[in-house]
Amino acid sequence: MSVTKTGVASGTVSRATILRILIGLFLGYGYFNTMRGVFPQQMRSIAKEMDVPLERIGLPNSMFSASYGIGKFFTSLASDYVPCSEFHALGLMLSGVAVAALGFCPGFGALAVLWGLQGIVQAFGWPFVGRIVVTKLPAADRAKYWGLLSMACNVGNMLAPYGIVAAGAVGLSWRGSFIAAGVSAVVVSAIVWWLLCCGSAGALQSIETIPESSAAEGEDDLKKAKKHEDDSKPKMSSWAGSLAMLSLMGCNMLSFGSSKCIKEWAPVYLRNTGLASSELEVATLIFWSEVGGSAGAVAGGFVSSRLGGRHSLTCVLSALIASSSLGTLLWCCWASALDPARAAPMSFPVACALQALALAGVNGVRTLAGLHGAELAAFLGRRVGATNAWLEAVGQIGSVCAGQPLGALAAFAVSTLVAHSSFFIPPSSSGQTGLDSPIAGTTIIGVLTIASVIMVMLNVALLPQEALRLSHKAKVE
């Protein structure tokens, strides 16, 4: 998520128009994420029908993340020059067409390629949403709108698992569920088009920046830096600034990858570790994960604001919540994998709470990354838009690693531990291999735990630079 230009002055846009735009953006961006979640929910069914091994089932997700990252980089740059509302609605329609086409794929290879191409049209989601928020809506309320629309991501993800459960209840196969989901997205895209491109919302497209007389109201950190040139020179060395940016990029990459892993591998590790005993319980666990993710996204911005813009400190607290929750899950799942007969089963409500806290912590870090990058870039005298475009691109590397590479790692762990079953697992469990092995799910949770601990360390390393930035910001204001 990036910050580019300032929004319009308060009073320029009526409340009815603002509400209409927010509904359109929330509905559109939320349904983008619903489309993004349909394939992960059917990974087990696809793998069994097409006889796909564990080390290959993550390939479509990696292809999706790679194309999504590339697409998001270019759509972030293109958002300065194209009509964002129209392209946002068009992207949702194309996403629906691509999802429906998945139901007609003859084999796993074609399905992987098509899901990879889905990432390109998915890139029409947030970049255009963010551009509309920071150029069309009052700057005084930008943070509120930003947090609200960020929550649409989690709401959209909540719909996917229940949609798949409903499709199964009416007798639809995984192919039929893809077709039904795609058709529904085309219908929603027409509603989004009407909300954003017609009437008062359509007339708003001519508004780009705030009037000169109101510039101070919505002035962002980059313009402040130019206005106060003498005071805005970076007070840290070039290499220290570069290290701070690298730390932020690493944190962003891990938060993107962890968020994607929790969402897309959850149907695998929730079932094979025994945290969920049915598809309905999987859907319920994912629902509460997204509730936690929504709360984390909103709370992250609120807490950072209450702490005076201390984004790194807020991210440290969020990452600690994630690492503690994931560490608890890892301990219980590993004990179960070692000896299912003796391990005490985790209660379902506790599993839901831990999943929710894990995604809340990860999303708390992820939500602040764009704003943190923008403010750090302005402090260092660098281009804010380009910095956030690179942050998004690097973040998608984490998403790529959360697909095929993570599946290969889980498969390696299964084969290694089964080969040394006398040392690691009892002989009674050594026959459990592949996608259904509890060792595979435990490995995935272990990787998530390690990533969250590294996020804590990276943000601790950013605390000195944050203190310097806040000191400079107070002097400028």
Coordinates of C-alpha atoms in Angstrom, one line a residue:
M1 CA 0.0 0.0 0.0
S2 CA 1.5 3.3 -1.0
V3 CA 0.9 7.0 -0.5
T4 CA 1.3 9.2 -3.6
K5 CA -0.6 12.5 -3.7
T6 CA -2.8 14.5 -1.4
G7 CA -6.5 14.3 -1.2
V8 CA -9.1 16.9 -1.9
A9 CA -10.1 19.5 0.7
S10 CA -12.8 18.8 3.2
G11 CA -16.1 20.2 2.0
T12 CA -15.3 19.7 -1.7
V13 CA -17.0 16.4 -1.7
S14 CA -20.5 15.7 -0.2
R15 CA -20.9 13.0 2.4
A16 CA -23.3 11.1 0.1
T17 CA -20.6 11.0 -2.6
I18 CA -17.9 9.9 -0.2
L19 CA -20.2 7.1 1.1
R20 CA -20.9 6.0 -2.4
I21 CA -17.2 5.9 -3.3
L22 CA -16.4 4.0 -0.1
I23 CA -19.1 1.4 -0.7
G24 CA -17.9 0.9 -4.3
L25 CA -14.2 0.6 -3.3
F26 CA -15.0 -1.6 -0.3
L27 CA -17.2 -3.9 -2.4
G28 CA -14.7 -4.0 -5.3
Y29 CA -11.5 -4.5 -3.3
G30 CA -13.3 -7.0 -1.0
Y31 CA -14.5 -9.1 -4.0
F32 CA -11.0 -9.0 -5.5
N33 CA -9.8 -10.8 -2.4
T34 CA -12.7 -13.2 -2.5
M35 CA -11.6 -14.2 -6.0
R36 CA -8.0 -14.6 -4.8
G37 CA -9.1 -17.0 -2.1
V38 CA -11.1 -19.5 -4.2
F39 CA -8.2 -21.5 -5.5
P40 CA -6.5 -22.1 -2.1
Q41 CA -9.7 -23.4 -0.7
Q42 CA -9.8 -26.1 -3.4
M43 CA -6.1 -27.1 -3.3
R44 CA -6.8 -30.4 -1.5
S45 CA -9.6 -31.4 -3.9
I46 CA -7.6 -30.4 -7.0
A47 CA -4.5 -32.3 -5.7
K48 CA -6.5 -35.5 -5.1
E49 CA -8.4 -35.4 -8.4
M50 CA -5.3 -34.6 -10.5
D51 CA -2.9 -36.6 -8.4
V52 CA -0.6 -33.7 -7.7
P53 CA 2.2 -34.2 -5.1
L54 CA 2.7 -31.8 -2.3
E55 CA 5.8 -30.3 -3.7
R56 CA 3.9 -29.1 -6.8
I57 CA 0.6 -28.0 -5.4
G58 CA 2.0 -24.6 -4.4
L59 CA 3.2 -23.9 -8.0
P60 CA 0.0 -22.0 -9.1
N61 CA 0.2 -19.8 -6.0
S62 CA 3.9 -18.9 -6.7
M63 CA 3.0 -18.1 -10.3
F64 CA 0.1 -16.0 -9.1
S65 CA 2.3 -14.1 -6.7
A66 CA 5.0 -13.5 -9.3
S67 CA 2.6 -12.0 -11.8
Y68 CA 0.7 -10.1 -9.1
G69 CA 3.9 -8.5 -7.9
I70 CA 5.0 -7.5 -11.4
G71 CA 1.5 -6.3 -12.3
K72 CA 1.1 -4.3 -9.0
F73 CA 4.4 -2.5 -9.7
F74 CA 3.3 -1.3 -13.1
T75 CA -0.3 -0.5 -12.1
S76 CA 1.1 1.6 -9.2
L77 CA 3.0 3.6 -11.7
A78 CA 0.1 3.7 -14.2
S79 CA -2.4 4.9 -11.6
D80 CA -1.1 8.5 -12.2
Y81 CA -2.2 8.4 -15.8
V82 CA -5.4 6.2 -16.2
P83 CA -9.0 6.5 -14.9
C84 CA -8.7 4.5 -11.7
S85 CA -12.4 3.9 -11.1
E86 CA -12.9 2.4 -14.6
F87 CA -9.8 0.2 -14.4
H88 CA -10.7 -1.0 -10.9
A89 CA -14.1 -2.3 -12.1
L90 CA -12.7 -3.7 -15.3
G91 CA -10.0 -5.6 -13.4
L92 CA -12.7 -7.2 -11.2
M93 CA -14.7 -8.3 -14.3
L94 CA -11.6 -9.8 -15.9
S95 CA -10.7 -11.6 -12.6
G96 CA -14.2 -13.2 -12.6
V97 CA -13.7 -14.3 -16.2
A98 CA -10.3 -15.9 -15.4
V99 CA -11.7 -17.7 -12.3
A100 CA -14.6 -19.1 -14.3
A101 CA -12.2 -20.3 -16.9
L102 CA -10.4 -22.4 -14.2
G103 CA -13.4 -24.7 -14.2
F104 CA -12.7 -25.7 -17.8
C105 CA -8.9 -26.4 -17.4
P106 CA -8.0 -29.9 -18.7
G107 CA -5.0 -30.4 -16.5
F108 CA -2.8 -29.1 -13.7
G109 CA -0.4 -27.3 -16.0
A110 CA -3.1 -25.3 -17.7
L111 CA -4.7 -24.5 -14.3
A112 CA -1.3 -23.2 -13.0
V113 CA -0.8 -21.0 -16.0
L114 CA -4.3 -19.5 -15.8
W115 CA -4.0 -18.9 -12.1
G116 CA -0.7 -17.2 -12.7
L117 CA -2.3 -14.9 -15.2
Q118 CA -5.0 -14.1 -12.6
G119 CA -2.3 -12.2 -10.7
I120 CA -2.1 -9.6 -13.5
V121 CA -5.8 -8.6 -13.3
Q122 CA -5.7 -8.9 -9.5
A123 CA -3.1 -6.1 -9.6
F124 CA -6.0 -3.7 -10.7
G125 CA -7.2 -3.8 -7.1
W126 CA -5.4 -1.9 -4.4
P127 CA -3.2 0.4 -6.5
F128 CA -6.2 2.1 -8.0
V129 CA -8.1 2.1 -4.6
G130 CA -5.1 3.8 -2.9
R131 CA -4.9 6.3 -5.7
I132 CA -8.6 7.2 -5.5
V133 CA -8.4 7.6 -1.7
V134 CA -5.4 10.0 -1.7
T135 CA -6.6 12.1 -4.7
K136 CA -10.4 12.1 -4.6
L137 CA -11.3 12.1 -0.9
P138 CA -10.7 14.6 1.9
A139 CA -7.1 14.4 3.2
A140 CA -8.2 15.1 6.8
D141 CA -9.9 11.7 6.9
R142 CA -7.4 9.8 4.8
A143 CA -6.2 7.5 7.6
K144 CA -9.7 6.6 8.5
Y145 CA -10.6 5.7 5.0
W146 CA -7.3 3.9 4.5
G147 CA -7.8 1.6 7.4
L148 CA -11.5 0.9 6.5
L149 CA -10.6 -0.1 3.0
S150 CA -7.7 -2.2 4.1
M151 CA -10.2 -4.2 6.2
A152 CA -12.1 -5.0 2.9
C153 CA -9.2 -7.4 2.1
N154 CA -10.0 -9.5 5.2
V155 CA -13.8 -9.3 4.7
G156 CA -13.3 -10.6 1.1
N157 CA -11.1 -13.4 2.4
M158 CA -13.9 -14.4 4.8
L159 CA -16.3 -15.0 2.0
A160 CA -14.2 -17.4 0.0
P161 CA -14.2 -20.4 2.4
Y162 CA -17.9 -20.2 3.1
G163 CA -18.6 -19.8 -0.6
I164 CA -16.8 -23.0 -1.3
V165 CA -18.6 -24.8 1.5
A166 CA -22.0 -23.5 0.1
A167 CA -21.0 -24.7 -3.4
G168 CA -20.2 -28.1 -2.0
A169 CA -23.5 -28.2 -0.1
V170 CA -25.5 -27.7 -3.4
G171 CA -23.5 -30.5 -5.1
L172 CA -21.0 -28.4 -7.1
S173 CA -17.6 -29.8 -7.8
W174 CA -14.4 -27.7 -7.5
R175 CA -14.9 -26.9 -11.2
G176 CA -18.5 -25.8 -10.7
S177 CA -17.5 -23.7 -7.7
F178 CA -14.9 -21.8 -9.8
I179 CA -17.5 -21.1 -12.5
A180 CA -20.1 -19.9 -10.0
A181 CA -17.5 -17.6 -8.3
G182 CA -16.4 -16.1 -11.6
V183 CA -20.0 -15.3 -12.7
S184 CA -20.7 -13.6 -9.4
A185 CA -17.6 -11.5 -9.8
V186 CA -18.7 -10.2 -13.2
V187 CA -22.1 -9.2 -11.6
V188 CA -20.4 -7.4 -8.7
S189 CA -18.0 -5.6 -11.2
A190 CA -21.1 -4.1 -12.9
I191 CA -22.3 -2.8 -9.5
V192 CA -18.9 -1.4 -8.7
W193 CA -18.8 0.3 -12.1
W194 CA -22.2 2.0 -11.4
L195 CA -21.1 3.1 -7.9
L196 CA -17.7 4.6 -8.9
C197 CA -18.2 5.7 -12.5
C198 CA -21.8 7.1 -12.6
G199 CA -23.6 10.0 -11.0
S200 CA -21.8 12.2 -8.4
A201 CA -18.9 9.7 -8.0
G202 CA -18.3 9.9 -11.8
A203 CA -18.2 13.6 -11.7
L204 CA -15.5 13.5 -9.0
Q205 CA -13.1 12.0 -11.5
S206 CA -12.1 15.5 -12.6
I207 CA -10.8 16.4 -9.2
E208 CA -7.1 15.6 -8.9
T209 CA -5.5 17.8 -6.2
I210 CA -6.6 20.2 -3.5
P211 CA -6.8 24.0 -4.2
E212 CA -3.7 26.0 -3.6
S213 CA -5.4 27.9 -0.7
S214 CA -6.1 24.6 1.0
A215 CA -2.7 23.0 0.3
A216 CA -1.6 23.1 4.0
E217 CA -4.6 20.9 5.0
G218 CA -3.6 17.9 3.0
E219 CA 0.1 18.4 2.6
D220 CA 2.0 15.2 2.8
D221 CA 5.5 14.6 4.1
L222 CA 7.1 14.9 0.7
K223 CA 5.7 18.3 0.1
K224 CA 6.6 19.4 3.6
A225 CA 10.2 18.3 2.8
K226 CA 10.3 20.5 -0.3
K227 CA 8.6 23.4 1.4
H228 CA 11.1 23.3 4.3
E229 CA 14.2 22.5 2.3
D230 CA 16.7 23.6 4.8
D231 CA 15.1 21.6 7.6
S232 CA 14.4 18.5 5.6
K233 CA 17.9 17.3 4.8
P234 CA 18.3 13.8 6.1
K235 CA 20.1 13.7 9.4
M236 CA 21.4 10.1 8.9
S237 CA 24.2 8.9 6.6
S238 CA 23.4 7.5 3.2
W239 CA 24.4 4.0 4.2
A240 CA 22.3 4.1 7.3
G241 CA 19.3 5.2 5.3
S242 CA 19.8 2.4 2.8
L243 CA 20.1 -0.2 5.6
A244 CA 16.9 1.2 7.1
M245 CA 15.1 0.8 3.8
L246 CA 16.5 -2.8 3.4
S247 CA 15.2 -3.7 6.8
L248 CA 11.8 -2.3 6.0
M249 CA 11.7 -4.2 2.7
G250 CA 12.7 -7.4 4.5
C251 CA 9.9 -6.9 7.0
N252 CA 7.5 -6.1 4.2
M253 CA 8.5 -9.3 2.4
L254 CA 8.0 -11.4 5.5
S255 CA 4.7 -9.9 6.3
F256 CA 3.4 -10.4 2.8
G257 CA 4.6 -14.0 2.7
S258 CA 3.2 -14.8 6.2
S259 CA -0.2 -13.3 5.4
K260 CA -0.4 -15.2 2.2
C261 CA 0.7 -18.4 3.9
I262 CA -1.8 -18.1 6.7
K263 CA -4.6 -17.5 4.1
E264 CA -3.7 -20.0 1.4
W265 CA -2.1 -22.9 3.2
A266 CA -4.6 -22.8 6.1
P267 CA -6.9 -25.4 4.4
V268 CA -3.9 -27.8 4.4
Y269 CA -2.3 -27.3 7.8
L270 CA -5.6 -26.9 9.6
R271 CA -6.8 -30.3 8.5
N272 CA -3.6 -32.4 8.6
T273 CA -2.6 -31.2 12.0
G274 CA -6.0 -31.9 13.5
L275 CA -6.9 -28.3 14.3
A276 CA -10.0 -28.7 12.1
S277 CA -11.9 -31.9 11.5
S278 CA -14.1 -30.8 8.6
E279 CA -14.3 -28.3 5.8
L280 CA -16.8 -26.3 7.8
E281 CA -14.4 -26.1 10.7
V282 CA -11.7 -25.0 8.3
A283 CA -14.0 -22.2 7.0
T284 CA -14.8 -21.2 10.6
L285 CA -11.1 -21.0 11.5
I286 CA -10.3 -18.9 8.4
F287 CA -13.3 -16.7 9.2
W288 CA -12.0 -15.9 12.7
S289 CA -8.5 -15.5 11.2
E290 CA -9.8 -12.8 9.0
V291 CA -11.7 -11.2 11.8
G292 CA -8.4 -11.0 13.7
G293 CA -6.7 -9.7 10.5
S294 CA -9.2 -7.0 10.1
A295 CA -8.8 -5.9 13.8
G296 CA -5.0 -6.0 13.4
A297 CA -5.1 -3.8 10.3
V298 CA -7.3 -1.2 11.9
A299 CA -5.6 -1.4 15.3
G300 CA -2.1 -1.1 13.8
G301 CA -2.9 2.3 12.4
F302 CA -4.7 3.5 15.5
V303 CA -2.0 2.4 17.9
S304 CA 0.7 3.9 15.8
S305 CA -1.2 7.2 15.7
R306 CA -1.7 7.2 19.5
L307 CA 2.0 6.5 19.9
G308 CA 2.9 9.6 17.8
G309 CA 3.6 7.9 14.5
R310 CA 6.0 5.2 16.0
H311 CA 5.4 2.7 13.2
S312 CA 8.4 0.5 14.1
L313 CA 7.4 0.2 17.8
T314 CA 3.9 -0.7 16.7
C315 CA 5.2 -3.3 14.4
V316 CA 7.4 -4.8 17.1
L317 CA 4.3 -5.2 19.3
S318 CA 2.3 -6.7 16.4
A319 CA 5.0 -9.1 15.4
L320 CA 5.4 -10.2 19.1
I321 CA 1.6 -11.1 19.1
A322 CA 2.0 -13.1 15.9
S323 CA 5.1 -15.0 17.1
S324 CA 3.6 -15.8 20.4
S325 CA 0.4 -17.2 18.8
L326 CA 2.2 -19.1 16.1
G327 CA 4.7 -20.5 18.6
T328 CA 1.9 -21.9 20.7
L329 CA 0.3 -23.4 17.6
L330 CA 3.6 -24.9 16.6
W331 CA 4.2 -26.4 20.0
C332 CA 0.8 -28.1 20.1
C333 CA 1.0 -29.3 16.5
W334 CA 4.5 -30.7 16.8
A335 CA 3.6 -32.6 19.9
S336 CA 0.6 -34.1 18.0
A337 CA 2.9 -35.0 15.1
L338 CA 5.4 -36.7 17.3
D339 CA 2.8 -38.8 19.1
P340 CA -0.9 -38.4 18.2
A341 CA -1.9 -40.9 20.9
R342 CA -0.4 -39.1 23.8
A343 CA -0.7 -35.4 22.7
A344 CA -3.6 -33.4 24.3
P345 CA -5.8 -32.1 21.5
M346 CA -6.2 -28.3 21.3
S347 CA -9.7 -27.1 21.7
F348 CA -11.4 -25.6 18.7
P349 CA -12.1 -22.2 20.3
V350 CA -8.4 -21.9 21.3
A351 CA -7.3 -22.8 17.8
C352 CA -9.6 -20.1 16.4
A353 CA -8.2 -17.5 18.9
L354 CA -4.6 -18.3 18.1
Q355 CA -5.3 -18.1 14.3
A356 CA -7.0 -14.8 14.8
L357 CA -4.2 -13.4 16.9
A358 CA -1.5 -14.6 14.4
L359 CA -3.1 -12.9 11.4
A360 CA -3.9 -9.8 13.5
G361 CA -0.2 -9.4 14.3
V362 CA 1.0 -10.1 10.8
N363 CA -1.6 -7.6 9.3
G364 CA -0.6 -5.0 11.9
V365 CA 2.9 -5.1 10.4
R366 CA 1.8 -5.3 6.8
T367 CA -0.7 -2.4 7.0
L368 CA 1.9 0.1 8.3
A369 CA 4.6 -0.9 5.7
G370 CA 3.4 1.5 3.0
L371 CA 3.0 4.5 5.3
H372 CA 6.3 3.8 7.1
G373 CA 8.1 3.5 3.7
A374 CA 6.5 6.8 2.5
E375 CA 7.5 8.7 5.6
L376 CA 11.0 7.2 5.7
A377 CA 11.5 8.0 2.0
A378 CA 10.4 11.6 2.6
F379 CA 12.8 12.0 5.5
L380 CA 15.7 10.6 3.4
G381 CA 14.8 12.9 0.5
R382 CA 13.8 10.1 -1.8
R383 CA 10.8 9.7 -4.1
V384 CA 7.9 8.4 -2.1
G385 CA 5.9 6.8 -5.0
A386 CA 8.9 4.9 -6.4
T387 CA 9.9 3.7 -2.9
N388 CA 6.4 2.3 -2.3
A389 CA 6.4 0.6 -5.7
W390 CA 9.6 -1.2 -4.8
L391 CA 8.2 -2.1 -1.4
E392 CA 5.2 -3.7 -3.0
A393 CA 7.4 -5.5 -5.5
V394 CA 9.8 -6.9 -2.8
G395 CA 6.8 -7.8 -0.7
Q396 CA 5.5 -10.1 -3.5
I397 CA 8.8 -12.0 -3.3
G398 CA 7.6 -13.2 0.1
S399 CA 4.3 -14.2 -1.5
V400 CA 6.1 -16.2 -4.1
C401 CA 8.1 -18.0 -1.5
A402 CA 4.8 -18.8 0.3
G403 CA 3.7 -20.9 -2.6
Q404 CA 5.8 -23.5 -4.5
P405 CA 9.0 -23.1 -2.4
L406 CA 7.1 -23.6 0.9
G407 CA 5.3 -26.7 -0.5
A408 CA 8.7 -28.1 -1.5
L409 CA 10.1 -27.4 1.9
A410 CA 7.2 -29.2 3.6
A411 CA 7.6 -32.2 1.3
F412 CA 11.3 -32.3 2.1
A413 CA 10.5 -32.2 5.8
V414 CA 8.0 -35.1 5.4
S415 CA 10.4 -37.3 3.5
T416 CA 13.3 -36.6 5.8
L417 CA 11.5 -37.1 9.0
V418 CA 9.7 -40.3 7.8
A419 CA 13.1 -41.6 6.7
H420 CA 14.4 -41.1 10.2
S421 CA 11.2 -42.1 11.9
S422 CA 13.0 -43.9 14.7
F423 CA 14.5 -40.6 15.8
F424 CA 11.7 -38.2 15.2
I425 CA 8.3 -39.9 15.0
P426 CA 6.8 -43.2 16.2
P427 CA 6.6 -46.0 13.7
S428 CA 2.8 -45.8 13.8
S429 CA 2.9 -42.3 12.2
S430 CA 5.6 -43.0 9.6
G431 CA 3.1 -44.0 7.0
Q432 CA 1.6 -40.5 6.8
T433 CA 3.2 -38.8 3.8
G434 CA 2.4 -36.1 1.3
L435 CA -0.3 -33.5 1.6
D436 CA -2.1 -35.2 4.5
S437 CA 0.9 -35.6 6.7
P438 CA 0.8 -33.7 10.0
I439 CA 4.5 -33.1 9.6
A440 CA 3.8 -31.0 6.5
G441 CA 1.4 -28.7 8.3
T442 CA 3.7 -28.4 11.3
T443 CA 6.6 -27.4 9.0
I444 CA 4.4 -24.6 7.5
I445 CA 3.5 -23.3 11.0
G446 CA 7.2 -23.5 12.0
V447 CA 8.2 -21.4 9.0
L448 CA 5.6 -18.8 9.9
T449 CA 6.9 -18.7 13.5
I450 CA 10.4 -18.1 12.4
A451 CA 9.3 -15.3 10.0
S452 CA 7.4 -13.5 12.8
V453 CA 10.5 -13.6 15.1
I454 CA 12.6 -12.1 12.3
M455 CA 10.0 -9.4 11.8
V456 CA 10.4 -8.5 15.5
M457 CA 14.2 -8.2 15.1
L458 CA 14.0 -6.1 11.9
N459 CA 11.7 -3.6 13.4
V460 CA 13.8 -3.4 16.6
A461 CA 16.7 -2.5 14.3
L462 CA 14.5 0.4 12.8
L463 CA 13.8 2.0 16.2
P464 CA 16.9 4.3 16.2
Q465 CA 16.0 5.6 12.7
E466 CA 12.4 6.1 13.7
A467 CA 13.5 8.2 16.7
L468 CA 15.6 10.4 14.3
R469 CA 12.7 10.7 11.8
L470 CA 10.2 11.7 14.5
S471 CA 12.6 14.2 16.0
H472 CA 13.0 15.8 12.5
K473 CA 9.3 15.7 11.9
A474 CA 8.6 17.6 15.2
K475 CA 11.2 20.2 14.2
V476 CA 9.6 20.8 10.8
E477 CA 6.1 21.0 12.2

